[in-house]
Short mmCIF file of C-alpha atoms in Angstrom, two decimals:
data_model
loop_
_atom_site.label_atom_id
_atom_site.label_comp_id
_atom_site.label_asym_id
_atom_site.label_seq_id
_atom_site.Cartn_x
_atom_site.Cartn_y
_atom_site.Cartn_z
CA MET G 1 68.37 4.69 41.18
CA GLY G 2 67.70 8.22 41.17
CA ALA G 3 71.80 9.40 41.93
CA VAL G 4 72.93 6.54 39.15
CA THR G 5 70.02 8.01 36.44
CA SER G 6 70.50 11.05 37.48
CA SER G 7 75.08 9.28 36.33
CA MET G 8 73.85 8.59 33.73
CA ALA G 9 71.91 11.44 32.60
CA ALA G 10 74.30 14.13 32.79
CA LYS G 11 76.49 11.72 30.49
CA PHE G 12 74.42 11.45 27.91
CA ALA G 13 77.07 9.81 25.45
CA PHE G 14 76.52 12.06 21.74
CA PHE G 15 78.25 9.84 19.37
CA PRO G 16 79.18 12.43 16.26
CA PRO G 17 81.27 10.55 12.92
CA ASN G 18 84.57 10.65 13.86
CA PRO G 19 86.71 11.87 11.75
CA PRO G 20 83.51 13.19 10.30
CA SER G 21 82.23 12.08 6.66
CA TYR G 22 83.45 14.64 4.62
CA GLY G 23 85.45 18.89 4.57
CA VAL G 24 84.88 21.31 3.90
CA THR G 25 86.76 23.83 1.88
CA VAL G 26 86.29 27.74 -0.54
CA ASP G 27 85.84 27.30 -3.87
CA GLY G 28 88.08 29.92 -5.62
CA ALA G 29 87.25 30.80 -8.83
CA THR G 30 83.79 31.65 -6.74
CA GLY G 31 83.87 32.49 -2.52
CA LYS G 32 81.61 29.99 -1.71
CA LEU G 33 81.43 27.12 0.47
CA ARG G 34 81.70 23.75 -0.32
CA MET G 35 82.18 20.48 1.09
CA THR G 36 84.48 17.78 0.29
CA GLU G 37 83.78 13.73 -0.05
CA VAL G 38 80.18 14.70 -1.91
CA ALA G 39 78.73 14.59 -5.12
CA GLU G 40 78.57 18.58 -5.77
CA LYS G 41 75.05 19.89 -6.90
CA GLU G 42 74.76 22.83 -8.17
CA ASN G 43 70.60 23.27 -6.05
CA VAL G 44 72.45 22.45 -3.18
CA ASP G 45 73.80 26.05 -0.62
CA VAL G 46 76.51 24.86 2.21
CA LEU G 47 77.19 27.54 4.47
CA LYS G 48 78.69 28.22 7.57
CA VAL G 49 76.22 29.86 10.97
CA LYS G 50 76.76 31.37 14.15
CA THR G 51 74.23 29.77 17.45
CA LYS G 52 73.66 32.04 20.25
CA ARG G 53 75.57 29.62 22.50
CA GLY G 54 79.08 30.66 20.66
CA THR G 55 79.03 28.06 17.97
CA GLU G 56 79.71 27.65 13.99
CA ILE G 57 77.81 25.10 12.14
CA VAL G 58 77.61 23.67 9.02
CA ALA G 59 74.48 23.85 7.32
CA VAL G 60 73.87 22.87 3.37
CA TYR G 61 69.96 24.14 1.57
CA VAL G 62 68.62 21.48 -1.57
CA LYS G 63 66.69 24.08 -2.95
CA ASN G 64 63.87 22.59 -5.60
CA PRO G 65 62.50 24.70 -7.70
CA ALA G 66 59.61 23.59 -7.17
CA ALA G 67 58.17 23.97 -3.72
CA LYS G 68 56.03 25.24 -2.16
CA LEU G 69 57.22 23.77 1.92
CA THR G 70 60.11 23.66 3.26
CA LEU G 71 61.49 20.98 5.64
CA LEU G 72 63.99 21.86 8.03
CA TYR G 73 65.56 18.22 8.96
CA SER G 74 67.74 17.03 12.19
CA HIS G 75 69.52 14.44 12.32
CA GLY G 76 70.29 11.07 14.35
CA ASN G 77 72.79 10.76 16.82
CA ALA G 78 76.08 9.05 15.07
CA ALA G 79 75.10 10.79 11.38
CA ASP G 80 77.33 13.85 10.28
CA LEU G 81 76.23 16.20 6.71
CA GLY G 82 78.14 14.15 4.62
CA GLN G 83 76.14 10.78 4.92
CA MET G 84 73.54 12.54 4.56
CA TYR G 85 73.41 14.64 2.00
CA ASP G 86 71.90 11.84 -0.62
CA LEU G 87 69.68 10.87 1.02
CA PHE G 88 68.59 14.98 1.59
CA SER G 89 68.63 15.19 -1.80
CA GLU G 90 65.81 12.23 -2.87
CA LEU G 91 63.54 14.15 -0.04
CA SER G 92 63.54 16.86 -1.38
CA ASN G 93 63.77 15.43 -5.32
CA HIS G 94 60.49 12.82 -4.17
CA LEU G 95 58.58 15.15 -1.95
CA GLN G 96 59.14 18.00 -3.44
CA VAL G 97 60.40 20.97 -1.25
CA ASN G 98 63.33 22.96 -0.40
CA LEU G 99 65.75 21.17 2.72
CA MET G 100 68.30 22.71 5.57
CA GLY G 101 70.56 20.45 7.31
CA TYR G 102 72.32 20.99 10.08
CA ASP G 103 75.34 19.64 11.78
CA TYR G 104 74.98 20.13 15.39
CA SER G 105 77.61 21.07 17.45
CA GLY G 106 80.90 19.31 17.62
CA TYR G 107 79.90 17.53 14.93
CA GLY G 108 80.76 17.38 11.45
CA GLN G 109 82.18 19.85 10.96
CA SER G 110 80.41 22.85 12.93
CA THR G 111 82.58 23.88 16.07
CA GLY G 112 82.05 23.06 19.81
CA LYS G 113 80.81 20.77 21.49
CA PRO G 114 77.31 18.75 21.47
CA SER G 115 75.40 19.34 23.98
CA GLU G 116 71.30 18.96 25.22
CA GLN G 117 71.37 22.92 24.90
CA ASN G 118 73.65 23.75 22.41
CA THR G 119 71.41 21.16 20.09
CA TYR G 120 68.65 23.50 20.85
CA ALA G 121 70.51 27.02 19.36
CA ASP G 122 71.38 24.84 16.78
CA ILE G 123 68.31 24.50 15.18
CA GLU G 124 67.20 27.79 16.13
CA ALA G 125 70.27 29.33 14.30
CA ALA G 126 69.49 27.27 11.98
CA TYR G 127 66.07 28.10 11.18
CA GLU G 128 66.85 31.82 11.34
CA CYS G 129 68.78 31.38 8.38
CA LEU G 130 65.96 29.57 6.67
CA LYS G 131 63.69 33.41 7.34
CA GLU G 132 66.50 35.33 6.96
CA THR G 133 68.64 34.59 3.75
CA TYR G 134 66.25 33.40 2.52
CA GLY G 135 62.79 34.28 2.84
CA VAL G 136 60.97 31.13 4.16
CA LYS G 137 58.19 32.09 6.34
CA GLU G 138 56.69 29.99 9.93
CA GLU G 139 53.92 28.72 7.98
CA GLU G 140 55.44 27.18 5.33
CA VAL G 141 57.82 24.94 6.60
CA ILE G 142 58.71 21.58 8.33
CA LEU G 143 60.24 20.02 11.00
CA TYR G 144 61.87 16.31 10.81
CA GLY G 145 63.17 14.83 13.83
CA GLN G 146 64.99 11.58 13.62
CA SER G 147 65.28 9.37 16.77
CA VAL G 148 67.74 12.07 19.10
CA GLY G 149 66.72 14.96 16.22
CA SER G 150 63.51 14.61 18.43
CA GLY G 151 64.47 16.46 20.69
CA PRO G 152 65.18 19.92 19.28
CA THR G 153 62.67 20.11 16.78
CA LEU G 154 60.10 19.19 19.72
CA ASP G 155 61.62 21.80 21.54
CA LEU G 156 61.64 24.80 18.46
CA GLY G 157 57.61 23.35 17.71
CA SER G 158 56.37 23.40 20.39
CA ARG G 159 57.57 27.34 20.18
CA LEU G 160 56.94 27.61 17.06
CA SER G 161 52.35 29.15 16.62
CA ARG G 162 52.59 29.21 13.26
CA LEU G 163 54.73 26.08 11.95
CA ARG G 164 52.47 23.38 9.14
CA ALA G 165 54.10 20.64 10.37
CA VAL G 166 55.99 18.21 12.21
CA VAL G 167 57.75 14.38 10.95
CA LEU G 168 59.32 12.46 14.02
CA HIS G 169 60.73 10.00 12.52
CA SER G 170 61.73 7.27 15.57
CA PRO G 171 61.85 10.10 18.46
CA ILE G 172 62.57 8.87 22.36
CA LEU G 173 59.79 10.47 24.73
CA SER G 174 63.21 11.46 26.22
CA GLY G 175 66.58 10.79 27.00
CA LEU G 176 65.99 8.94 30.83
CA ARG G 177 62.81 6.59 29.28
CA VAL G 178 64.79 4.94 26.25
CA MET G 179 67.05 3.14 28.78
CA TYR G 180 64.50 3.33 31.57
CA PRO G 181 60.87 2.87 32.01
CA VAL G 182 60.69 5.67 34.05
CA LYS G 183 56.35 7.52 34.79
CA ARG G 184 57.40 10.15 35.74
CA THR G 185 59.92 13.31 34.06
CA TYR G 186 62.77 14.21 36.65
CA TRP G 187 64.92 16.98 36.77
CA PHE G 188 68.03 15.72 35.49
CA ASP G 189 66.75 14.10 32.47
CA ILE G 190 67.31 15.58 29.08
CA TYR G 191 64.56 15.93 25.77
CA LYS G 192 61.42 16.01 27.84
CA ASN G 193 59.92 15.15 23.98
CA ILE G 194 56.69 13.11 26.85
CA ASP G 195 56.59 17.54 28.62
CA LYS G 196 56.46 18.89 24.72
CA ILE G 197 54.39 17.06 22.73
CA PRO G 198 51.02 19.04 23.58
CA LEU G 199 52.68 22.18 23.32
CA VAL G 200 52.84 21.37 19.03
CA GLN G 201 50.28 23.37 17.50
CA CYS G 202 50.11 22.01 14.07
CA PRO G 203 50.19 19.14 12.57
CA VAL G 204 52.37 16.10 13.76
CA LEU G 205 53.15 12.32 11.22
CA VAL G 206 54.60 10.10 13.61
CA ILE G 207 57.52 7.52 11.99
CA HIS G 208 58.59 4.52 13.53
CA GLY G 209 60.31 0.90 13.08
CA THR G 210 58.00 -2.04 15.04
CA GLU G 211 60.56 -4.36 15.25
CA ASP G 212 62.52 -1.04 16.73
CA ASP G 213 65.86 -1.81 19.29
CA VAL G 214 66.89 1.11 20.22
CA VAL G 215 64.18 3.61 20.80
CA ASP G 216 61.20 1.24 20.98
CA CYS G 217 57.67 1.81 19.29
CA SER G 218 56.15 2.39 22.17
CA HIS G 219 58.09 5.53 21.88
CA GLY G 220 56.40 6.85 19.16
CA LYS G 221 53.17 5.80 20.13
CA GLN G 222 52.46 7.04 23.32
CA LEU G 223 54.11 11.01 21.39
CA TRP G 224 51.15 10.64 18.61
CA GLU G 225 48.05 10.07 21.46
CA LEU G 226 49.53 13.26 23.45
CA CYS G 227 49.51 14.92 19.68
CA LYS G 228 47.47 18.10 19.49
CA GLU G 229 46.81 17.35 15.47
CA LYS G 230 47.35 14.24 14.44
CA TYR G 231 47.47 12.77 11.56
CA GLU G 232 48.11 8.59 10.53
CA PRO G 233 50.76 7.52 11.49
CA LEU G 234 53.00 5.18 10.04
CA TRP G 235 54.31 1.81 11.90
CA VAL G 236 56.46 0.43 9.98
CA LYS G 237 56.05 -3.67 10.16
CA GLY G 238 59.71 -5.02 11.02
CA GLY G 239 61.02 -1.47 10.35
CA ASN G 240 64.37 -1.12 12.92
CA HIS G 241 66.32 1.98 14.04
CA CYS G 242 68.29 2.56 11.42
CA ASP G 243 66.72 0.89 8.37
CA LEU G 244 63.34 2.53 7.61
CA GLU G 245 64.19 4.96 4.66
CA LEU G 246 64.48 1.39 3.30
CA TYR G 247 60.60 0.15 3.85
CA PRO G 248 58.77 2.37 -0.02
CA GLU G 249 55.87 2.84 2.30
CA TYR G 250 58.81 5.53 4.05
CA ILE G 251 58.98 8.11 1.15
CA LYS G 252 55.22 7.32 -0.04
CA HIS G 253 52.83 7.99 3.49
CA LEU G 254 56.02 11.13 3.73
CA LYS G 255 54.41 11.85 0.27
CA LYS G 256 51.21 11.92 1.36
CA PHE G 257 51.82 13.82 4.17
CA ILE G 258 53.50 16.24 2.52
CA LEU G 259 50.90 16.64 -0.25
CA ALA G 260 47.86 16.97 2.20
CA ILE G 261 49.03 19.62 4.45
CA GLY G 262 50.19 21.26 1.37
CA LYS G 263 46.15 21.18 -0.44
CA SER G 264 44.84 22.56 2.97
CA GLY G 265 47.08 24.77 4.43
CA HIS G 266 47.20 23.38 7.49
CA LEU G 267 45.32 20.18 9.27
CA ARG G 268 42.21 20.20 12.05
CA ASN G 269 42.03 16.61 12.87
CA GLY G 270 43.22 16.46 15.88
CA SER G 271 40.05 15.16 17.69
CA VAL G 272 39.01 13.45 15.59
CA PRO G 273 41.14 10.70 13.81
CA SER G 274 40.55 9.45 10.23
CA MET G 275 38.74 5.81 10.68
CA ASP G 276 42.31 5.41 8.91
CA GLN G 277 43.93 6.69 12.53
CA ARG G 278 42.39 4.51 13.78
CA ASP G 279 42.22 1.09 12.61
CA ASN G 280 46.26 2.35 12.37
CA ALA G 281 46.46 2.64 16.46
CA GLN G 282 44.74 -0.68 16.67
CA ASN G 283 46.11 -2.38 15.23
CA SER G 284 49.58 -1.56 15.67
CA THR G 285 49.98 -4.08 18.48
CA ASP G 286 53.62 -4.04 18.62
CA CYS G 287 54.01 -1.57 19.82
CA ARG G 288 54.14 -2.34 22.79
CA PRO G 289 56.12 -0.84 26.29
CA ARG G 290 58.78 -3.62 27.21
CA GLN G 291 57.91 -4.99 29.76
CA SER G 292 60.43 -4.82 32.74
CA THR G 293 62.95 -2.99 33.49
CA ASP G 294 65.36 -6.24 34.14
CA GLN G 295 64.01 -7.33 30.32
CA ARG G 296 64.69 -3.85 29.07
CA GLU G 297 68.71 -3.50 30.88
CA LYS G 298 68.53 -7.55 30.21
CA SER G 299 68.95 -6.89 26.61
CA ARG G 300 70.90 -4.37 26.30
CA SER G 301 73.92 -6.39 28.75
CA SER G 302 74.91 -9.28 26.12
CA THR G 303 77.53 -7.20 23.95
CA ASP G 304 77.02 -10.36 21.44
CA GLN G 305 72.88 -8.49 21.26
CA ARG G 306 74.57 -5.09 21.33
CA GLU G 307 76.05 -6.65 18.36
CA LYS G 308 73.38 -8.45 16.72
CA PRO G 309 71.87 -5.55 14.69
CA ARG G 310 74.96 -4.47 13.24
CA VAL G 311 74.86 -7.51 11.61
CA SER G 312 72.27 -5.85 9.35
CA THR G 313 74.95 -3.20 8.02
CA GLU G 314 77.46 -5.51 6.86
CA ARG G 315 74.36 -7.20 4.89
CA ARG G 316 74.06 -3.80 3.61
CA GLU G 317 77.55 -3.14 3.15
CA LYS G 318 78.09 -6.30 1.06
CA SER G 319 75.24 -5.54 -0.59
CA ARG G 320 76.19 -3.02 -2.29
CA VAL G 321 75.66 -2.79 -6.31
CA SER G 322 77.19 -1.05 -9.11
CA THR G 323 76.75 2.24 -10.47
CA ASP G 324 74.51 0.76 -13.63
CA LYS G 325 72.82 -1.05 -11.32
CA ARG G 326 72.16 1.31 -9.22
CA GLU G 327 70.88 3.95 -12.49
CA ARG G 328 68.53 0.65 -12.44
CA SER G 329 66.87 0.85 -9.36
CA ARG G 330 66.22 4.62 -9.37
CA ARG G 331 63.33 3.67 -12.69
CA SER G 332 62.07 1.42 -10.22
CA VAL G 333 60.01 4.21 -7.88
CA ASP G 334 56.86 4.20 -9.64
CA TYR G 335 57.08 1.41 -9.11
CA ALA G 336 57.25 1.28 -5.34
CA GLU G 337 55.20 3.40 -4.53
CA LYS G 338 52.30 2.64 -7.11
CA THR G 339 52.72 -0.84 -4.89
CA ASN G 340 48.86 -2.30 -3.22
CA ASN G 341 50.42 -4.62 -1.22
CA ILE G 342 53.89 -3.12 0.85
CA VAL G 343 52.53 -4.05 4.31
CA GLU G 344 51.73 -7.84 3.81
CA GLN G 345 54.29 -8.15 1.50
CA PRO G 346 57.87 -5.91 3.16
CA GLU G 347 60.26 -8.57 1.64
CA ARG G 348 59.21 -7.78 -1.93
CA ALA G 349 58.01 -4.52 -1.05
CA ARG G 350 62.48 -3.87 -0.71
CA ASN G 351 63.04 -5.42 -4.01
CA SER G 352 61.47 -2.27 -5.80
CA ILE G 353 62.59 0.56 -3.68
CA ASP G 354 64.08 2.87 -5.51
CA ARG G 355 67.81 5.17 -4.46
CA PHE G 356 66.80 5.22 -1.47
CA GLY G 357 67.91 2.51 -1.56
CA ASP G 358 71.40 2.68 -2.50
CA MET G 359 72.17 5.41 -0.83
CA MET G 360 71.05 3.73 2.51
CA ARG G 361 73.30 0.63 1.96
CA SER G 362 76.69 3.17 1.57
CA ALA G 363 75.84 5.19 5.00
CA VAL G 364 75.50 4.11 7.96
CA LEU G 365 72.83 7.04 9.18
CA CYS G 366 72.58 5.69 12.83
CA ASN G 367 74.98 3.45 15.80
CA ILE G 368 73.36 0.90 18.22
CA ASP G 369 75.30 1.99 20.67
CA CYS G 370 73.86 5.71 20.00
CA PHE G 371 72.03 6.30 23.49
CA LYS G 372 74.30 4.33 25.34
CA PRO G 373 75.56 6.97 28.93
CA VAL G 374 79.44 7.36 28.62
CA GLY G 375 81.67 4.65 30.80
CA THR G 376 78.79 1.95 30.56
CA LYS G 377 80.36 -1.33 29.45
CA VAL G 378 79.44 -3.32 26.30
#
């Protein structure tokens, strides 16, 4: 398997949306950059940031006047800023944080080509921009990594000792471990999160869907167990890889986490998890590792099975509602956050989701093949 896996890891596929979902122009009146194909907002800055590897990445900075903390968001493999734009605005609003999102080299209107090392330089450049342009201090930053974005998030997070917190959303143990249940780390593997997570000094929140058929829930579970400072994780019952924002417990739990680290300054409960944490971990039996390589590969070899998750995307597309309905759905956010039985009644809870649901149904934020190595037959 060594030669095969080495080749597969070396040819790890990145999936920037093609064509990009947005453009960047210069406003003739103000001289400022603006994004096309998205609604212009007064509280959003569009920037181009140079990296130490010679590329120029596009970033957006969403300002919230009530914010004390800043979220640095690293998105998934098959998304770009145009698709994430509405979600960024909603997160900034609901969590009361400033938020910077950026496109990796080769994504959206960022120059260069995507690679593991480039993504590390990309997040570092975005972080330096936060400090130098906006005066954000390290202890005010929350790193948020979704799927592949957990790689650059943990690379930077493992090197910063005063970070406020880290959020891992459907994270990977490593690139190779997504495809094969290997027990050790090989030199040719990429995004070796399993080796970096113990070096993170701040509180870590892990969010993962129990029915994730792209990155098994066991990845999130193992990363959580390796955290030095654990925070109560969220295992979204029935959640897949690309739909966790549709569940009301997602924003509710995330908001609870932001409030907790905002009040306490820095949590120190890593060695003794709360009763809720222990119960949550013990009840996460759906986060079992896949049984064998054969079963894993069998599930990936069927085109029909590979395409199956796309059906949910088509349903979400068909379920788009009119602008009027979208506006009415925004009023349900308070109800969604106050619902006490959302875990037991996920379908009912979905009906009460706020703007996140409508936004997510109108954007494709992931590709089911987002970890398929180049050259793999579909």
